[in-house]
């Protein structure tokens, strides 16, 4: 039914002709356009070329068909079509685009009219829920999904016949509601406040980019373009060398830098893409170009997201959407991003209801611009400043080291299955100090298991395809992450890792730096195994973890506890991961302790609070390799005074790895082999192979030494 009386626009609104006084704009580094480069996304004469997959188009049609069949709520959309916020953008795209099987289908117009009428009623109706009613404002739109409203409005206003078919009154009412929301969200106070908070937390203002850039397209007012530019400029200002936009940046200190998981990278690129398409900005295109390495580095071929560098509360190992990868390829012509986007489109990976129309546009642009896919980079070892760490990928095997802010592990690894349909992962390998009762399941870990806001330093040495990394740190109390002063455990954790093209070896040493109390010190090795299986072991030392293997070569932690554990992002009851815990406490597995019925509590083994004396020390030496592909024959801890070290024998070669975790120089001498080393690498200087042998080699504080024979 057509609403003949316009609902009142009650959002606070300043006149559209208001001056720019009061805004804190930056001086643009490029001239801002007087007119848009493009003001719509749909070209009724353009079709995606044959052979170019288009995930956005495919899934727009999928959801439109589900809506026509009245089963949209049973799909990933999870809502009836009359109330889904993206539905109007899908119907307008479907009605206009040659890429849709519904082009010209009048049913979409009828459904659009119903959707608009439903929207107007819902926006004017106070929620029945008391808590929701407290926050409610009439006609308030969700700014993080603002483009779902502005994009179809822009298309309709360019096409008088479409506007007439939808109902001119309806389109006028939608425009007034949208503009009222634009005005209320862009007062000097509102914009300066949000931009001030977003200056070090950028995604909170790139999410609502459509408010600003489409506010300019709808009104022609330059102040909205200036706001959009300032967002883009800030995004580029803090972009890291391999394309990442930090999630939060330099809030606590200059060392504070949080990893940007795939979801937030996608949202930042979405805002950037809308700005680029509207303006043709070279600065925006350059930011896209600098972002090229992000997906090829963070997604293990063909398209699995590597979450090893993530901040602990975003820990998911989940691949998000392909559309934003297509945006990178469309803007830059990059073949690696094109390959990932195309593979995801052809194999229907990670498709749901997000940004489908923008994705359809980006894929179409890839085809029209004849972007040629090329193989994704492989067979490399590199330092990655974006994650404050090291990445390695050879074939289907990859490993990662990170010392970034609020990270939950230093080392992780992935092995992609031969059929490309799943992966096995070393999710984390970390020392852990338990101070809270084991039997209670907390959403946020109340123990010392993650890095603090400044992360940690690390030392790095490489030779050929081998890398040695050493780090020392004290873990932070995870539950106090957002406190101004986050407690730090009175423990020193030293880690030494060797990364190779066919596996990794790690040595973890935990030392109490002062007398303290805790319930448990343990070293945790957690895995994501396909089908959520448990690891299999015949001797308690070697474990088959899907397509990976774990071997404990040596440890003085007396108890080995296999258990099921959880990831923060999945909730406290979702025990999707398998973990081997090397512990100094004889206790029940986590899931047994936390899921026990009252009558079972008396039979549980629970770690009690105990005293740890200064100098208490425990270590673990382990190997993680791709199952069946590893070539490590032997791993042995080395006694080198205060220097950590181990020997790895691979085939006919021997590799010595050392790390000095002390604050002063320590000497190392290798006397077990008489032959001249094949290579020597150190984190502090170049060392000639002949320098090793009879004379002890001084290793400076936090220095790493890597020697191969």
XYZ file of C-alpha atoms in Angstrom:
709
model
C 0.000 0.000 0.000
C 1.331 3.432 -0.958
C 1.796 5.748 1.988
C 0.087 8.974 0.920
C 1.076 10.955 4.018
C 4.790 11.459 4.612
C 5.964 10.419 8.061
C 7.561 13.288 10.033
C 11.319 13.557 9.923
C 12.168 13.959 13.594
C 15.935 13.583 13.589
C 17.741 16.767 14.505
C 18.851 18.432 11.298
C 20.917 21.505 10.509
C 20.118 23.355 7.270
C 21.815 21.841 4.254
C 23.207 25.235 3.437
C 25.096 25.443 6.739
C 28.635 26.771 6.508
C 31.728 24.677 7.176
C 32.630 26.622 10.309
C 33.541 24.429 13.246
C 34.862 21.477 11.262
C 38.463 20.374 11.726
C 39.335 19.505 8.141
C 42.799 18.602 6.897
C 44.289 20.294 3.863
C 43.801 17.911 0.888
C 46.923 16.620 -0.840
C 45.003 16.596 -4.122
C 42.302 18.823 -5.563
C 38.841 17.695 -4.603
C 36.501 17.395 -7.616
C 33.696 19.830 -8.257
C 31.605 17.094 -9.845
C 31.385 13.339 -9.282
C 33.341 10.903 -11.403
C 30.402 8.506 -10.998
C 27.204 8.968 -9.022
C 25.692 5.489 -9.508
C 27.034 1.935 -9.636
C 24.731 0.288 -12.175
C 25.226 0.577 -15.924
C 22.216 -0.864 -17.742
C 24.329 -1.428 -20.851
C 27.267 -3.178 -19.152
C 27.479 -6.896 -18.560
C 30.265 -8.871 -16.909
C 32.318 -10.397 -19.749
C 32.120 -14.115 -20.420
C 34.642 -16.069 -18.352
C 34.814 -13.518 -15.538
C 33.049 -14.939 -12.448
C 30.935 -12.504 -10.467
C 30.282 -13.553 -6.886
C 28.238 -10.443 -6.091
C 25.884 -11.020 -9.013
C 25.518 -14.733 -8.293
C 24.585 -14.181 -4.702
C 22.324 -11.199 -5.332
C 20.323 -13.457 -7.620
C 20.445 -16.241 -5.047
C 18.881 -14.072 -2.358
C 16.387 -12.492 -4.744
C 15.181 -15.941 -5.748
C 14.896 -16.933 -2.111
C 12.873 -13.780 -1.421
C 10.541 -14.449 -4.362
C 10.060 -17.969 -2.985
C 9.404 -16.457 0.454
C 12.258 -18.347 2.109
C 14.877 -15.629 2.598
C 14.870 -16.109 6.359
C 16.063 -19.702 5.819
C 19.200 -18.507 4.003
C 22.308 -16.709 5.285
C 20.203 -13.518 5.176
C 18.284 -14.854 8.205
C 15.417 -12.362 7.878
C 12.183 -11.962 5.915
C 12.766 -9.912 2.801
C 10.371 -7.172 3.918
C 12.721 -6.319 6.790
C 16.185 -7.112 5.470
C 18.180 -3.844 5.279
C 19.978 -4.828 2.047
C 16.921 -6.007 0.148
C 16.114 -2.738 -1.635
C 19.671 -2.497 -2.956
C 19.348 -6.068 -4.279
C 16.030 -5.453 -6.005
C 17.136 -2.241 -7.716
C 20.326 -3.955 -8.883
C 18.374 -7.009 -10.045
C 15.834 -4.929 -11.947
C 18.457 -2.810 -13.727
C 21.595 -4.909 -14.193
C 22.229 -7.084 -17.260
C 24.134 -9.373 -14.876
C 20.904 -10.382 -13.121
C 18.505 -13.040 -14.327
C 15.759 -10.808 -12.920
C 16.512 -7.782 -15.124
C 13.225 -6.032 -15.887
C 11.211 -8.349 -13.615
C 8.230 -6.356 -12.380
C 7.946 -8.518 -9.261
C 11.012 -6.760 -7.911
C 9.280 -3.391 -8.196
C 6.244 -4.632 -6.316
C 8.431 -6.127 -3.592
C 10.440 -2.891 -3.411
C 7.304 -0.878 -2.804
C 6.297 -3.212 -0.007
C 9.799 -3.056 1.461
C 9.781 0.756 1.472
C 6.347 0.940 3.083
C 7.470 -1.521 5.744
C 10.628 0.494 6.350
C 8.715 3.728 6.881
C 6.379 2.112 9.415
C 9.232 0.414 11.254
C 11.231 3.649 11.450
C 8.260 5.448 12.991
C 7.307 2.716 15.471
C 8.827 2.668 18.929
C 10.232 -0.776 19.855
C 8.242 -2.827 22.362
C 11.454 -3.830 24.131
C 12.052 -1.366 26.953
C 15.830 -1.319 26.605
C 15.658 -0.787 22.844
C 13.013 1.881 23.311
C 15.382 3.928 25.489
C 17.861 4.279 22.603
C 15.251 4.653 19.861
C 14.875 7.713 17.669
C 12.259 7.899 14.922
C 13.611 7.531 11.388
C 17.128 6.723 12.523
C 19.065 4.580 10.050
C 22.023 2.332 10.740
C 25.022 4.332 9.544
C 27.265 1.260 9.260
C 24.976 -0.058 6.524
C 24.037 3.348 5.146
C 24.960 2.451 1.564
C 22.109 -0.070 1.536
C 19.792 2.949 1.529
C 21.788 5.520 -0.422
C 22.844 3.359 -3.362
C 19.329 2.375 -4.537
C 18.152 5.951 -3.904
C 20.909 7.307 -6.166
C 19.942 4.810 -8.882
C 16.245 5.688 -8.645
C 16.824 9.428 -8.747
C 18.749 9.038 -12.016
C 15.885 7.148 -13.655
C 12.513 8.952 -13.735
C 10.631 5.857 -14.933
C 12.026 3.731 -12.122
C 11.262 6.467 -9.616
C 7.709 6.644 -10.923
C 7.294 2.867 -10.744
C 8.507 2.776 -7.163
C 6.342 5.753 -6.242
C 7.679 9.281 -6.335
C 6.306 9.931 -2.852
C 8.139 6.946 -1.499
C 11.442 7.981 -3.066
C 10.965 11.532 -1.812
C 10.292 10.237 1.695
C 13.328 7.974 1.590
C 15.468 10.875 0.431
C 14.265 13.092 3.273
C 14.943 10.405 5.866
C 18.409 9.777 4.439
C 19.281 13.469 4.340
C 18.048 13.972 7.878
C 20.352 11.174 8.978
C 23.207 12.706 6.997
C 22.705 16.072 8.683
C 22.371 14.673 12.194
C 25.547 12.622 11.807
C 27.641 15.396 10.280
C 27.266 18.374 12.586
C 30.653 19.808 13.529
C 30.286 18.281 16.975
C 29.306 14.828 15.663
C 31.945 14.660 12.936
C 34.789 16.129 14.994
C 34.016 13.756 17.857
C 33.851 10.634 15.667
C 36.882 11.656 13.605
C 38.789 12.371 16.791
C 38.099 8.860 18.096
C 38.695 7.329 14.673
C 42.073 9.033 14.293
C 43.616 5.980 15.989
C 40.698 3.579 15.443
C 39.882 4.120 11.782
C 37.248 1.468 11.033
C 34.601 3.173 13.172
C 34.413 5.943 10.580
C 35.074 3.961 7.392
C 32.057 1.760 8.177
C 29.687 4.747 7.683
C 31.544 6.191 4.648
C 28.284 6.366 2.663
C 26.966 9.005 5.062
C 29.695 11.365 3.872
C 30.434 10.481 0.264
C 26.816 9.859 -0.691
C 25.787 12.914 1.293
C 27.919 14.827 -1.225
C 26.411 12.998 -4.213
C 22.874 13.671 -2.996
C 23.343 17.339 -2.098
C 26.435 18.618 -3.884
C 27.644 20.141 -0.606
C 31.436 20.184 -0.515
C 31.673 19.750 3.253
C 30.531 16.140 2.940
C 33.248 15.488 0.375
C 35.795 17.064 2.711
C 34.668 14.714 5.490
C 34.983 11.702 3.203
C 38.414 12.859 2.069
C 39.627 13.235 5.645
C 38.651 9.612 6.344
C 40.515 8.405 3.255
C 43.548 10.551 4.044
C 43.738 9.161 7.586
C 43.375 5.634 6.246
C 46.354 6.194 3.974
C 48.379 8.042 6.588
C 48.591 5.015 8.869
C 48.666 2.266 6.247
C 51.517 -0.152 6.895
C 54.079 -1.349 4.308
C 52.224 -4.542 3.340
C 48.832 -2.917 3.087
C 47.309 -3.366 6.530
C 45.289 -0.603 8.204
C 45.874 -1.132 11.961
C 42.715 -1.962 13.889
C 43.737 0.401 16.671
C 46.993 2.305 16.503
C 49.296 4.149 18.922
C 46.618 4.668 21.546
C 48.656 3.319 24.468
C 52.148 4.027 23.117
C 54.028 4.372 19.839
C 54.565 0.600 19.934
C 50.841 -0.116 20.113
C 49.631 -1.623 16.809
C 46.737 -4.076 16.582
C 46.401 -6.498 13.701
C 43.582 -5.835 11.249
C 41.652 -9.044 10.663
C 39.995 -9.709 7.299
C 36.576 -8.320 8.306
C 37.922 -4.876 9.179
C 40.157 -4.759 6.140
C 37.067 -5.428 4.047
C 35.105 -2.633 5.705
C 37.958 -0.177 5.230
C 38.246 -1.121 1.553
C 34.482 -0.798 1.111
C 34.578 2.801 2.259
C 37.648 3.455 0.137
C 35.973 1.939 -2.934
C 32.872 4.092 -2.619
C 35.039 7.186 -2.326
C 37.250 6.188 -5.268
C 34.289 5.457 -7.541
C 32.645 8.793 -6.719
C 35.784 10.901 -7.108
C 38.361 9.086 -9.231
C 40.850 10.037 -6.508
C 44.493 9.219 -7.203
C 45.178 9.219 -3.471
C 42.499 6.556 -2.968
C 43.868 4.514 -5.887
C 47.361 4.719 -4.393
C 46.058 3.386 -1.083
C 44.461 0.496 -2.949
C 47.755 -0.116 -4.721
C 49.658 -0.182 -1.447
C 47.103 -2.666 -0.081
C 47.882 -5.255 -2.785
C 50.024 -7.525 -0.533
C 47.439 -7.826 2.253
C 45.281 -10.634 0.858
C 48.085 -12.636 -0.815
C 50.013 -12.615 2.478
C 47.130 -13.173 4.880
C 45.254 -15.819 2.894
C 46.875 -19.176 2.364
C 46.160 -20.441 -1.175
C 43.646 -20.850 -2.449
C 41.692 -18.653 0.030
C 42.034 -19.599 3.708
C 42.521 -16.748 6.159
C 45.548 -17.090 8.431
C 44.554 -15.730 11.842
C 47.863 -16.359 13.589
C 48.701 -12.659 13.955
C 45.284 -11.641 15.258
C 44.445 -9.821 18.469
C 42.969 -12.264 20.962
C 39.351 -11.036 20.912
C 39.150 -11.333 17.094
C 40.607 -14.863 17.039
C 38.534 -16.656 14.380
C 40.590 -18.163 11.529
C 37.555 -17.409 9.369
C 37.686 -16.293 5.752
C 35.411 -13.350 5.018
C 33.986 -12.087 1.734
C 35.532 -12.067 -1.750
C 33.976 -8.795 -2.908
C 36.552 -6.529 -1.307
C 39.387 -8.582 -2.770
C 37.758 -7.983 -6.152
C 37.799 -4.251 -5.374
C 41.586 -4.326 -5.003
C 41.923 -6.169 -8.305
C 39.482 -3.862 -10.097
C 41.177 -0.640 -8.987
C 44.791 -1.777 -9.349
C 44.667 -4.498 -12.003
C 46.548 -6.807 -9.646
C 46.543 -10.442 -10.746
C 47.121 -12.085 -7.363
C 44.046 -10.476 -5.836
C 42.136 -11.320 -9.002
C 43.117 -14.973 -8.622
C 41.922 -15.129 -5.015
C 38.666 -13.325 -5.802
C 37.980 -15.511 -8.825
C 38.707 -18.757 -6.994
C 36.404 -17.733 -4.158
C 33.676 -16.841 -6.655
C 33.951 -20.102 -8.566
C 33.929 -22.200 -5.402
C 31.252 -20.188 -3.553
C 33.515 -19.432 -0.593
C 32.374 -17.164 2.236
C 29.284 -15.788 0.575
C 26.536 -14.228 2.642
C 24.514 -11.020 2.383
C 27.249 -8.399 2.851
C 28.088 -5.825 0.145
C 26.714 -7.874 -2.735
C 25.914 -4.960 -5.039
C 29.337 -3.396 -4.503
C 30.831 -6.827 -5.098
C 28.865 -7.268 -8.318
C 30.207 -3.926 -9.466
C 33.828 -4.742 -8.550
C 33.775 -8.123 -10.305
C 32.205 -6.524 -13.366
C 34.940 -3.892 -13.369
C 37.553 -6.650 -13.177
C 36.101 -8.140 -16.329
C 35.613 -4.877 -18.183
C 39.172 -3.805 -17.324
C 40.463 -7.240 -18.400
C 42.305 -7.901 -15.157
C 44.249 -11.126 -15.697
C 44.615 -13.508 -12.770
C 48.068 -14.788 -11.889
C 49.334 -17.320 -9.314
C 49.443 -16.173 -5.720
C 52.958 -15.765 -4.303
C 54.509 -18.882 -2.797
C 57.866 -20.315 -1.713
C 58.986 -17.342 0.352
C 60.346 -16.350 3.744
C 60.060 -12.703 4.767
C 59.827 -10.287 7.640
C 56.436 -8.596 7.733
C 56.416 -5.284 9.616
C 52.612 -5.205 9.502
C 52.466 -8.083 11.999
C 55.784 -7.331 13.723
C 56.967 -10.744 12.723
C 57.907 -13.299 10.085
C 55.966 -15.224 7.443
C 56.908 -18.386 5.580
C 55.006 -20.244 2.844
C 56.164 -23.232 0.822
C 53.521 -25.098 -1.120
C 50.640 -25.975 1.192
C 52.663 -25.317 4.346
C 52.910 -21.929 6.027
C 54.054 -20.673 9.400
C 53.852 -17.324 11.128
C 55.611 -15.564 13.977
C 54.221 -12.379 15.504
C 54.994 -10.179 18.480
C 52.171 -7.707 17.880
C 49.959 -5.979 20.428
C 47.439 -8.129 22.329
C 48.298 -11.258 20.347
C 47.504 -14.679 21.814
C 50.458 -16.607 20.351
C 53.883 -15.964 18.929
C 53.933 -18.979 16.600
C 51.283 -20.567 14.406
C 51.161 -22.674 11.262
C 48.757 -23.970 8.617
C 48.679 -26.890 6.223
C 46.066 -26.669 3.456
C 44.491 -30.000 2.486
C 45.389 -31.546 -0.856
C 41.827 -31.052 -2.121
C 41.861 -27.349 -1.143
C 38.644 -27.822 0.844
C 39.956 -27.569 4.403
C 43.042 -26.831 6.483
C 44.778 -27.970 9.651
C 46.259 -25.340 11.922
C 48.586 -24.891 14.839
C 46.291 -22.292 16.356
C 48.597 -21.303 19.176
C 51.732 -22.351 21.035
C 52.107 -20.350 24.196
C 53.090 -20.289 27.857
C 50.131 -19.689 30.162
C 49.821 -18.743 33.837
C 46.480 -19.720 35.349
C 45.305 -17.697 38.332
C 41.504 -18.140 38.167
C 39.560 -21.310 39.019
C 39.621 -23.833 36.176
C 36.068 -25.042 36.714
C 34.382 -21.805 35.646
C 34.042 -21.051 31.928
C 34.731 -17.390 31.204
C 34.082 -15.690 27.882
C 37.292 -13.721 28.419
C 40.235 -15.615 29.864
C 40.890 -14.349 33.413
C 44.524 -15.484 33.274
C 47.930 -14.424 31.929
C 48.045 -15.647 28.329
C 48.431 -12.764 25.884
C 50.774 -9.893 25.102
C 50.064 -6.405 26.367
C 49.450 -3.239 24.363
C 53.080 -2.760 23.330
C 53.578 -6.333 22.165
C 57.137 -7.615 22.354
C 60.487 -7.240 20.644
C 61.996 -10.070 18.663
C 65.333 -10.898 17.035
C 65.602 -12.516 13.626
C 68.259 -14.310 11.609
C 67.848 -16.107 8.297
C 69.829 -18.167 5.873
C 68.195 -19.472 2.712
C 64.785 -20.908 3.607
C 65.521 -21.067 7.348
C 64.623 -18.424 9.914
C 65.421 -18.279 13.616
C 63.403 -15.964 15.850
C 63.875 -15.233 19.539
C 61.702 -13.192 21.888
C 61.340 -12.488 25.615
C 58.290 -10.999 27.324
C 55.997 -11.141 30.325
C 52.375 -12.089 29.566
C 49.554 -9.705 30.414
C 46.287 -10.378 32.222
C 43.948 -10.952 29.291
C 40.754 -9.895 31.078
C 42.308 -6.487 31.859
C 43.095 -5.653 28.213
C 41.004 -2.482 28.243
C 42.158 -1.204 31.612
C 44.482 1.784 31.639
C 47.072 -0.224 33.563
C 47.022 -3.871 32.511
C 48.652 -6.194 35.070
C 51.718 -8.085 33.873
C 52.656 -11.530 35.211
C 55.815 -11.773 37.352
C 57.125 -14.312 34.862
C 59.616 -14.090 32.003
C 58.800 -16.125 28.923
C 61.577 -16.843 26.434
C 60.807 -18.384 23.060
C 63.124 -19.559 20.295
C 61.683 -20.762 16.981
C 63.141 -22.243 13.824
C 60.938 -21.888 10.748
C 61.682 -24.147 7.761
C 59.974 -24.979 4.485
C 58.876 -28.316 5.957
C 58.061 -27.580 9.586
C 58.962 -25.590 12.661
C 60.707 -26.257 15.966
C 60.169 -24.267 19.131
C 61.701 -23.958 22.581
C 59.650 -22.243 25.286
C 61.167 -21.440 28.697
C 59.148 -19.947 31.571
C 60.843 -18.442 34.626
C 59.336 -16.908 37.758
C 60.968 -13.507 38.254
C 59.744 -13.111 41.831
C 57.810 -15.063 44.420
C 54.161 -15.252 43.375
C 50.988 -17.293 43.608
C 49.134 -19.008 40.765
C 47.225 -22.210 40.091
C 49.191 -23.528 37.145
C 52.047 -22.895 34.755
C 51.559 -24.655 31.455
C 52.584 -24.627 27.808
C 49.602 -24.913 25.467
C 49.658 -26.272 21.925
C 46.263 -25.801 20.307
C 45.103 -27.087 16.925
C 42.229 -26.566 14.522
C 41.572 -30.006 13.046
C 39.056 -30.613 10.204
C 35.662 -31.894 11.372
C 36.638 -30.888 14.921
C 38.364 -34.193 15.522
C 40.703 -34.984 18.384
C 44.382 -35.520 17.681
C 45.537 -39.126 17.655
C 48.598 -40.440 19.500
C 50.082 -43.853 20.237
C 52.855 -42.841 22.630
C 51.941 -39.479 24.162
C 54.798 -37.718 22.365
C 53.651 -37.702 18.742
C 50.210 -36.488 17.757
C 48.457 -36.586 14.384
C 46.501 -33.324 14.112
C 44.675 -33.560 10.791
C 47.268 -32.825 8.113
C 49.806 -31.754 10.736
C 51.881 -33.558 13.317
C 53.003 -32.420 16.766
C 55.972 -33.971 18.516
C 57.147 -33.194 22.024
C 60.912 -33.777 21.929
C 61.644 -32.752 25.498
C 59.992 -31.060 28.489
C 60.255 -30.953 32.265
C 56.555 -30.223 32.705
C 55.314 -33.476 34.258
C 51.697 -33.695 33.075
C 50.298 -34.011 29.533
C 46.643 -33.083 29.299
C 44.709 -33.459 26.016
C 41.590 -31.273 26.109
C 38.977 -29.403 24.102
C 39.231 -25.620 24.176
C 37.416 -22.613 22.859
C 37.984 -19.466 20.882
C 36.827 -16.142 22.288
C 34.951 -15.104 19.134
C 32.960 -18.350 19.173
C 31.849 -18.123 22.785
C 32.649 -19.929 26.001
C 30.781 -23.139 25.131
C 32.074 -23.733 21.613
C 35.009 -26.109 22.059
C 36.055 -26.334 18.445
C 39.792 -26.774 19.069
C 41.943 -29.615 20.410
C 44.805 -28.780 22.729
C 47.729 -30.545 24.338
C 48.603 -28.838 27.594
C 51.991 -29.548 29.159
C 51.389 -28.624 32.778
C 52.919 -28.582 36.216
C 49.463 -29.377 37.682
C 47.797 -32.787 37.704
C 44.336 -31.597 36.739
C 41.220 -32.520 34.791
C 40.923 -31.434 31.150
C 39.300 -28.043 30.683
C 36.049 -29.318 29.173
C 35.641 -31.942 31.901
C 36.138 -29.386 34.650
C 33.865 -26.770 33.111
C 31.042 -29.063 32.024
C 30.839 -31.300 35.080
C 27.500 -31.708 36.818
C 27.278 -30.795 40.509
C 27.422 -34.410 41.580
C 30.660 -34.860 39.592
C 32.537 -31.947 41.138
C 34.003 -34.048 43.925
C 35.774 -36.277 41.415
C 37.451 -33.431 39.517
C 41.136 -32.646 39.770
C 41.313 -28.876 40.091
C 44.543 -26.871 40.419
C 44.697 -25.071 43.738
C 46.513 -21.830 44.400
C 50.176 -22.549 45.083
C 53.331 -20.573 45.766
C 55.970 -20.209 43.068
C 59.399 -19.170 44.213
C 61.600 -16.785 42.287
C 63.725 -18.761 39.835
C 61.190 -21.551 39.271
C 61.727 -22.620 35.649
C 60.101 -24.982 33.129
C 60.739 -25.654 29.420
C 59.243 -27.440 26.395
C 60.881 -28.386 23.107
C 58.516 -29.284 20.280
C 58.166 -29.774 16.543
C 55.163 -29.056 14.303
C 55.309 -30.319 10.724
C 53.043 -31.121 7.808
C 52.003 -34.756 8.175
C 54.034 -36.984 5.875
C 56.060 -34.084 4.461
C 58.354 -33.255 7.353
C 62.051 -34.085 7.085
C 63.115 -33.450 10.689
C 64.893 -36.528 12.054
C 66.008 -35.316 15.442
C 65.672 -32.317 17.757
C 67.870 -31.890 20.814
C 68.108 -29.156 23.430
C 71.634 -27.728 23.821
C 73.328 -26.730 27.029
C 74.956 -23.374 26.397
C 75.023 -21.652 29.773
C 72.453 -18.885 29.896
C 71.874 -19.052 26.149
C 68.903 -21.032 24.800
C 69.691 -23.415 21.997
C 68.729 -26.554 20.127
C 70.014 -28.746 17.334
C 67.795 -29.859 14.451
C 68.856 -32.645 12.106
C 67.117 -32.645 8.728
C 68.207 -35.221 6.190
C 71.996 -34.915 5.975
C 72.106 -31.391 7.427
C 72.390 -30.110 10.975
C 71.123 -26.733 12.156
C 72.151 -25.044 15.405
C 69.897 -22.304 16.749
C 70.752 -20.043 19.687
C 69.072 -17.128 21.457
C 70.509 -15.063 24.269
C 67.570 -13.930 26.415
C 69.826 -12.175 28.909
C 70.508 -8.464 29.251
C 74.243 -8.953 28.713
C 76.501 -10.632 26.149
C 76.984 -14.387 26.511
C 79.427 -16.660 24.673
C 78.570 -19.688 22.540
C 80.925 -22.349 21.218
C 79.952 -25.129 18.800
C 82.365 -28.031 19.290
C 80.296 -31.036 18.241
C 81.165 -30.721 14.547
C 84.608 -30.196 13.052
C 83.621 -29.290 9.492
C 83.215 -25.728 8.319
C 79.587 -24.499 8.489
C 77.616 -24.127 5.270
C 76.132 -20.881 6.502
C 76.019 -18.608 9.506
C 73.408 -15.942 10.168
C 73.115 -13.634 13.147
C 70.609 -10.994 14.134
C 73.280 -8.411 14.973
C 75.940 -8.602 12.240
C 77.350 -10.664 9.395
C 79.566 -13.485 10.623
C 81.987 -15.450 8.475
C 81.650 -19.246 8.810
C 85.319 -19.414 9.747
C 84.638 -17.380 12.891
C 83.073 -20.402 14.549
C 85.027 -23.162 16.167
C 87.690 -23.002 18.863
C 87.020 -19.426 19.922
C 83.710 -18.786 21.743
C 81.420 -16.459 19.794
C 79.946 -13.556 21.800
C 76.165 -13.344 21.387
C 74.819 -9.927 22.439
C 71.724 -9.453 24.575
C 68.621 -10.726 22.726
C 70.815 -11.909 19.847
C 69.876 -14.875 17.626
C 72.418 -17.133 15.920
C 71.612 -19.648 13.150
C 74.309 -22.067 11.927
C 73.923 -24.839 9.339
C 76.264 -27.750 8.567
